[in-house]
């Protein structure tokens, strides 16, 4: 499947367990607009794109299909939490290299 904004949005919404209506309410748009995005019939304004990226904790580049690597949003976490996550990521990388 081609990585487009609509495909990426739908994938993130489904993985998050949200309906189109729930996502629309969360970002302040109508359900039909979410549907138009997912069907590739419309593109979001910059403001809505930022709200969507914040909702899913990904970069706008990831949402737009420019960057294929999802970024983990660690904002709001304490330093020791970030350190614990960093250690876990390193362990998982080592495991996957074996």
XYZ file of C-alpha atoms in Angstrom:
98
model
C 0.000 0.000 0.000
C 1.281 3.431 -0.926
C 2.168 5.608 2.035
C -0.067 8.628 1.749
C -1.455 10.938 4.368
C -4.882 9.265 4.174
C -3.469 5.764 4.548
C -1.222 6.767 7.417
C -4.049 8.593 9.198
C -6.388 5.618 8.913
C -3.680 3.226 10.109
C -2.913 5.362 13.167
C -6.597 5.872 13.956
C -7.338 2.139 13.816
C -4.239 1.246 15.865
C -5.400 3.764 18.465
C -8.833 2.121 18.578
C -10.622 5.311 17.561
C -13.578 5.745 15.269
C -13.614 8.545 12.719
C -16.106 10.346 14.943
C -13.885 10.055 18.019
C -10.879 11.366 16.120
C -12.919 14.219 14.673
C -14.105 15.251 18.135
C -10.589 15.090 19.515
C -9.121 17.421 16.891
C -12.170 19.665 16.433
C -13.357 18.750 12.950
C -16.315 16.820 11.560
C -16.414 13.071 10.962
C -16.916 13.695 7.249
C -13.644 15.636 7.098
C -11.787 12.680 8.640
C -13.432 10.451 6.039
C -12.369 12.827 3.233
C -8.778 12.720 4.535
C -8.745 8.919 4.623
C -10.256 8.718 1.133
C -7.590 11.114 -0.218
C -10.236 13.691 -1.165
C -8.893 16.487 1.044
C -5.689 17.527 2.765
C -5.597 19.071 6.242
C -4.622 22.638 6.997
C -1.363 23.121 8.855
C -3.232 23.664 12.116
C -5.201 20.423 11.796
C -2.080 18.524 10.731
C -0.370 19.658 13.932
C -3.388 18.604 16.031
C -3.423 15.190 14.345
C 0.297 14.681 14.913
C -0.117 15.617 18.584
C -3.064 13.239 18.926
C -1.039 10.297 17.632
C 2.314 11.442 19.067
C 4.025 11.336 15.673
C 5.741 13.970 13.564
C 3.924 15.816 10.819
C 6.502 14.385 8.398
C 5.499 10.876 9.463
C 1.808 11.678 8.956
C 2.501 13.078 5.497
C 4.556 10.025 4.477
C 7.778 12.050 4.177
C 9.480 10.184 7.018
C 8.822 6.463 7.325
C 10.131 6.271 10.882
C 7.574 6.972 13.595
C 8.995 9.085 16.408
C 8.287 8.352 20.033
C 6.980 11.392 21.895
C 8.565 11.456 25.347
C 7.293 14.861 26.388
C 5.814 14.971 29.852
C 7.974 12.125 31.110
C 10.502 12.518 33.892
C 14.218 12.057 33.194
C 14.350 8.643 34.898
C 11.383 7.476 32.788
C 13.161 8.531 29.606
C 16.319 6.783 30.779
C 14.370 3.548 31.436
C 12.798 3.710 27.964
C 16.204 4.321 26.382
C 17.629 1.248 28.128
C 14.683 -0.879 26.946
C 15.078 0.338 23.352
C 18.775 -0.528 23.414
C 18.005 -4.014 24.740
C 15.385 -4.610 22.047
C 17.779 -3.473 19.309
C 20.440 -5.873 20.564
C 17.892 -8.715 20.704
C 16.780 -8.053 17.131
C 20.360 -8.049 15.849
C 20.972 -11.572 17.117
